[in-house]
CSV table of C-alpha atoms in Angstrom, one decimal:
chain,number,residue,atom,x,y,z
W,1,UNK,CA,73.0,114.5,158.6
W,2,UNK,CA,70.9,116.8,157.0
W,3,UNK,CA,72.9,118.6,154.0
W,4,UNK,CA,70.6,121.4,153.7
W,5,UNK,CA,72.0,122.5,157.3
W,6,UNK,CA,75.4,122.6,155.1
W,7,UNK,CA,74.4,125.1,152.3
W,8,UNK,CA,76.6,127.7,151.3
W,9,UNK,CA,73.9,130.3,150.5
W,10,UNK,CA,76.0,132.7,148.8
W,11,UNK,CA,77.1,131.0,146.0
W,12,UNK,CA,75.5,129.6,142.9
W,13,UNK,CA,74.1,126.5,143.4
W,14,UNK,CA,75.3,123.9,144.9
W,15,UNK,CA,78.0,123.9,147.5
W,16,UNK,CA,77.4,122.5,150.9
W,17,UNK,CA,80.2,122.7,153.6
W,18,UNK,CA,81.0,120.4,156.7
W,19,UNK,CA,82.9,121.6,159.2
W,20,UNK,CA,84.4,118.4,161.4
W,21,UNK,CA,83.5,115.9,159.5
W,22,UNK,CA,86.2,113.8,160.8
W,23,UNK,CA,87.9,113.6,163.9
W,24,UNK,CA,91.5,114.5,164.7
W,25,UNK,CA,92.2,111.2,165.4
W,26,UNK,CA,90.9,110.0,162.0
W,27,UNK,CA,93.0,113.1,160.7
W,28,UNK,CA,96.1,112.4,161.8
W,29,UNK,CA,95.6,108.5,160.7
W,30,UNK,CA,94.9,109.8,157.0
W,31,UNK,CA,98.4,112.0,157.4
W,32,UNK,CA,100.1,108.9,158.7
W,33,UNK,CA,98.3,106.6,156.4
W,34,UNK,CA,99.7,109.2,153.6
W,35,UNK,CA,103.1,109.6,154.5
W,36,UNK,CA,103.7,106.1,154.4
W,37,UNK,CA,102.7,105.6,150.6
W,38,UNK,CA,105.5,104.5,148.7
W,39,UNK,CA,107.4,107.0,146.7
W,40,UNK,CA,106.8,105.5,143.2
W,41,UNK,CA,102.9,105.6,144.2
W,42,UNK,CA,102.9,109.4,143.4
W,43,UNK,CA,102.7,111.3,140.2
W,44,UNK,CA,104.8,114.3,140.8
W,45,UNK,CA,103.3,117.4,139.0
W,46,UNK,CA,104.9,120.8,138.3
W,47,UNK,CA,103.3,122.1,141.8
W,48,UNK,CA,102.0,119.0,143.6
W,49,UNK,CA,101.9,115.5,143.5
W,50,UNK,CA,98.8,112.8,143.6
W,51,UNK,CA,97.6,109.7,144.1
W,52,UNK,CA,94.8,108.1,141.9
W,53,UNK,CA,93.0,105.2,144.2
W,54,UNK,CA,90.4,103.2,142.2
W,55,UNK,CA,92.1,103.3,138.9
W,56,UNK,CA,93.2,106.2,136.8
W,57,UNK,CA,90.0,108.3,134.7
W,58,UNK,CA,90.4,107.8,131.2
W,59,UNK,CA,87.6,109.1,128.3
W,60,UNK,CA,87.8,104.8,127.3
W,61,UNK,CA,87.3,103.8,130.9
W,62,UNK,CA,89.1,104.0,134.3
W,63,UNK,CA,90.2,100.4,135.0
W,64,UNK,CA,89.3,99.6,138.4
W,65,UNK,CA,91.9,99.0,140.8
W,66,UNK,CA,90.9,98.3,144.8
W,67,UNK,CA,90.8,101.3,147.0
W,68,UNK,CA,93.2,100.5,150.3
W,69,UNK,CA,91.3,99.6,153.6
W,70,UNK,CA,92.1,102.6,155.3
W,71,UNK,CA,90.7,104.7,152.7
W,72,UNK,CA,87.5,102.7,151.8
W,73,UNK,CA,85.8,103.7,155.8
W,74,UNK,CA,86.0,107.6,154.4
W,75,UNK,CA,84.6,106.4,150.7
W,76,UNK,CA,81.7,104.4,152.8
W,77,UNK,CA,81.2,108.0,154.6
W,78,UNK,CA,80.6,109.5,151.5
W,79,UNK,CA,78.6,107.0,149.9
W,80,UNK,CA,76.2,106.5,153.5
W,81,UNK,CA,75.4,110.5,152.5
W,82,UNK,CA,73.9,109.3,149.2
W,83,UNK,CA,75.5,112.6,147.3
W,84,UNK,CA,75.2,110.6,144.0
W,85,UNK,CA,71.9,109.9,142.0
W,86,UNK,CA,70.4,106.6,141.8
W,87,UNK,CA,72.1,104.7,144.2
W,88,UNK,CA,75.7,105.5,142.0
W,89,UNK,CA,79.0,104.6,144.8
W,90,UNK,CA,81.9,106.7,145.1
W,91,UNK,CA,84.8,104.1,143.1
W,92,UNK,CA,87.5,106.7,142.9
W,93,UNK,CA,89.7,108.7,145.2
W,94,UNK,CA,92.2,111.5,144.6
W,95,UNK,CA,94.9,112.4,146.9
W,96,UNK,CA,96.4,115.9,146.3
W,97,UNK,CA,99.7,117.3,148.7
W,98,UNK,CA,99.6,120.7,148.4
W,99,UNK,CA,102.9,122.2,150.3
W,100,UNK,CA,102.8,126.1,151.7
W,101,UNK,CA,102.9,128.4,148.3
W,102,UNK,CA,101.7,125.7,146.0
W,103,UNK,CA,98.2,125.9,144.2
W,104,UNK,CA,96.3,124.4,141.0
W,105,UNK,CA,95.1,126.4,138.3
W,106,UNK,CA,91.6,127.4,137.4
W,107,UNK,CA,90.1,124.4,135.8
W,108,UNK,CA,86.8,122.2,135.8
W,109,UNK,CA,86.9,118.5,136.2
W,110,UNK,CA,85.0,117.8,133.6
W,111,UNK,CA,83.2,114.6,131.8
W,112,UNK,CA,85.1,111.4,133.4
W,113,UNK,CA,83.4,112.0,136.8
W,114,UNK,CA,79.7,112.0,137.7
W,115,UNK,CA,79.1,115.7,138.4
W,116,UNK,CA,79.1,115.8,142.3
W,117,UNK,CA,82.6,116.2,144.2
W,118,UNK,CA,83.3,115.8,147.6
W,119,UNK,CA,86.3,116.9,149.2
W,120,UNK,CA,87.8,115.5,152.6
W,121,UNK,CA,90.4,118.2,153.8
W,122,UNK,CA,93.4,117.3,156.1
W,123,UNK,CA,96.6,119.1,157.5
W,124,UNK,CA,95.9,122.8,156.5
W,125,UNK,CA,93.7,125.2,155.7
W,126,UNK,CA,93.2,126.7,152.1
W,127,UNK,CA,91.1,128.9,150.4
W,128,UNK,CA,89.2,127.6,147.1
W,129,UNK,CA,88.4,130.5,144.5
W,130,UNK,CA,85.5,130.2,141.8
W,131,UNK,CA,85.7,131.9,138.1
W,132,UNK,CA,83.0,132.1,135.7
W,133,UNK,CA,83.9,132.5,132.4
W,134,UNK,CA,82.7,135.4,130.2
W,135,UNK,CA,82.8,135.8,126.7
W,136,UNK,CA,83.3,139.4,125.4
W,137,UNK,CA,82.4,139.9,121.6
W,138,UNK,CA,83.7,142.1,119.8
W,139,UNK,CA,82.6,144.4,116.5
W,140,UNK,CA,84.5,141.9,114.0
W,141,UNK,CA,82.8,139.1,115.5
W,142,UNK,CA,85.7,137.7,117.3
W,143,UNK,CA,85.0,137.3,120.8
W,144,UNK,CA,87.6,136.2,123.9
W,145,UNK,CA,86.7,135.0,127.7
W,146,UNK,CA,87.4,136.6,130.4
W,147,UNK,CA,87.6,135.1,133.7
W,148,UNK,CA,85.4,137.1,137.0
W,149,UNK,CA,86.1,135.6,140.3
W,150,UNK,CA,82.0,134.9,141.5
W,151,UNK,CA,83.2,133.3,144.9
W,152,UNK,CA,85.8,132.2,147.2
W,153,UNK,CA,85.5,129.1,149.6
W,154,UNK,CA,87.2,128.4,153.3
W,155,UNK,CA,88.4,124.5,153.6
W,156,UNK,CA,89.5,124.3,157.1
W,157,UNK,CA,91.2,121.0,158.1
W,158,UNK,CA,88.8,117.9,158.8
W,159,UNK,CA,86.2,119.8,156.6
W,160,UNK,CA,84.3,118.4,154.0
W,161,UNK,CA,83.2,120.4,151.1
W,162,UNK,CA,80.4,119.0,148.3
W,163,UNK,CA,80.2,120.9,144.8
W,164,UNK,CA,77.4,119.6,142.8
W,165,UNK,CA,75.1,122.0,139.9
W,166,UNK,CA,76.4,124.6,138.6
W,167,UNK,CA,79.3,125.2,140.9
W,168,UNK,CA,80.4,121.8,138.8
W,169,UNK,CA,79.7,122.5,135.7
W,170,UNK,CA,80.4,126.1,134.5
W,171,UNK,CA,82.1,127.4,137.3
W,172,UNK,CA,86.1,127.2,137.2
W,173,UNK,CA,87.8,126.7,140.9
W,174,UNK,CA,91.9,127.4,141.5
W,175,UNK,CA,94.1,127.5,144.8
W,176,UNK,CA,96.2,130.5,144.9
W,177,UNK,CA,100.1,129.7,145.3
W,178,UNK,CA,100.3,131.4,148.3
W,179,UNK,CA,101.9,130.8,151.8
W,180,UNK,CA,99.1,133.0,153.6
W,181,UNK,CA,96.1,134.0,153.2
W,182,UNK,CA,93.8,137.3,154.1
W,183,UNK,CA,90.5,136.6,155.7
W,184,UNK,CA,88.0,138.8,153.6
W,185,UNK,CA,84.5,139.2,153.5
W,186,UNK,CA,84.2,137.8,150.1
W,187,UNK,CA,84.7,134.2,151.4
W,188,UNK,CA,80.9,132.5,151.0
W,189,UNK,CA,81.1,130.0,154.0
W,190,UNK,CA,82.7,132.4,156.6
W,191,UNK,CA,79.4,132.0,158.7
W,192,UNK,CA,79.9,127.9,158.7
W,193,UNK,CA,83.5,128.6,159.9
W,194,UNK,CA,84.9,128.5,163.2
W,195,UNK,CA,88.0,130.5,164.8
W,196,UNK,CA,88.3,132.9,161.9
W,197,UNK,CA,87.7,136.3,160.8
W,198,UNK,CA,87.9,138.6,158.5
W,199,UNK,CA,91.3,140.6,158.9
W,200,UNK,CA,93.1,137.2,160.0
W,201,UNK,CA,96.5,136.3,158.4
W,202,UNK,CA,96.9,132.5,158.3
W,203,UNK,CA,99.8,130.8,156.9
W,204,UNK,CA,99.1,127.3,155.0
W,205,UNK,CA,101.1,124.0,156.3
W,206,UNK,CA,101.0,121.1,153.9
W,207,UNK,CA,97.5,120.4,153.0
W,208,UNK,CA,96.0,116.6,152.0
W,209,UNK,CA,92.9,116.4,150.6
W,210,UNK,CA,90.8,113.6,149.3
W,211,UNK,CA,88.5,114.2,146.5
W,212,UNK,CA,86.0,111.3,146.8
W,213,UNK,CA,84.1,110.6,143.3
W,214,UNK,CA,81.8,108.3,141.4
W,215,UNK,CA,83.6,107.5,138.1
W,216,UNK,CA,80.8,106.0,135.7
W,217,UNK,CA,82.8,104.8,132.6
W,218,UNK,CA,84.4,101.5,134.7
W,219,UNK,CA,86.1,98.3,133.4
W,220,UNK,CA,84.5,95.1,135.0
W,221,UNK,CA,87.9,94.0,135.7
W,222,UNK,CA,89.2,94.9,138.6
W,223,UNK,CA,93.3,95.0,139.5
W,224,UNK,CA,93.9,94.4,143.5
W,225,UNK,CA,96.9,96.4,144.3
W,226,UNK,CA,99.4,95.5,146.7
């Protein structure tokens, strides 16, 4: 696979987009696989809940804990596209549930990971939105941000979406809590998209993702869950 086929080219660099990257089949054994985690596995937020897989990030060091089987074939997907520098693995998975009308604020991820993201998308669409930060000065000095939206971002189901550059680190990205949402011409990957146009109403279903990442502060030790 050639990534450069992928590019999102209006957009600040980098963000390249993969429609079918999996198969239905391997879909709809992620859902399965994901339905049948264990309640007390989840951390229930305010407006989703997650999984950490890999260990949880910390600024003194993400323990390592073993990734399950089923999920380690999709990290060794990501890792045969060599997305990281210098041989680096992904050692880190996050699984997000988003239900209809849920979302996450605007937000970078910041230091804990190695600067490229990939994102495995199963379930339901969604529509990713990217902010750039502005700061506005003022004639006593004092100054304030602003946030102007700079792009928006299709995730179809099955996709896989990279974010690497800039788009990782100065660019804030948010999900809307919606329950549909409007097809417009300010979507940046609407060309790599198939079965959609602008004008189109599409109402979300619940929506798993896996964000796939290389997390470089690591304890040796590693914890094998069962």
């Amino acid at each position: 696979m050639n990534l450069e086929d992928f590019a999102v080219k209006h957009c600040p660099p980098s963000i390249y987009y993969v429609p079918d990257f999996i198969t239905i089949e391997e879909e709809a054994a992620i859902l399965q696989a994901v339905d049948n985690t264990p309640k007390p596995r989840w951390t229930q937020l305010s407006n989703r809940r997650l999984i950490n897989y890999g260990g949880v990030p910390h600024p003194k060091g993400m323990i390592a804990e073993s990734i399950p089987t089923w999920l380690n074939y999709y990290v060794d997907c990501i890792n045969h596209l060599n997305v990281y520098q210098d041989g680096k693995q992904a050692n880190h998975v996050l699984v997000n549930e988003y239900l209809p009308g849920q979302g996450i604020m605007p937000h970078l991820d910041g230091p804990l990971f190695f600067p490229t993201i990939t994102t495995i998308s199963c379930g339901s669409h969604t529509i990713l939105e990217y902010y750039d930060q502005i700061e506005n000065k003022t004639a006593d000095t004092s100054s304030s941000l602003t946030r102007q939206q700079t792009t928006k971002i299709f995730l179809e189901p099955r996709s896989l979406l990279i974010v690497k550059d800039d788009m990782y680190h100065r660019y804030l990205h948010s999900i809307g809590n919606l329950e549909y949402d409007l097809i417009d011409d300010e979507i940046a990957n609407l060309s790599l998209v198939k079965n959609v146009n602008i004008g189109d109403i599409l109402p979300r279903k619940t929506r798993i993702s896996l964000t796939i990442r290389h997390v470089p502060k690591t304890s040796k030790m590693k914890i094998k869950l069962t």
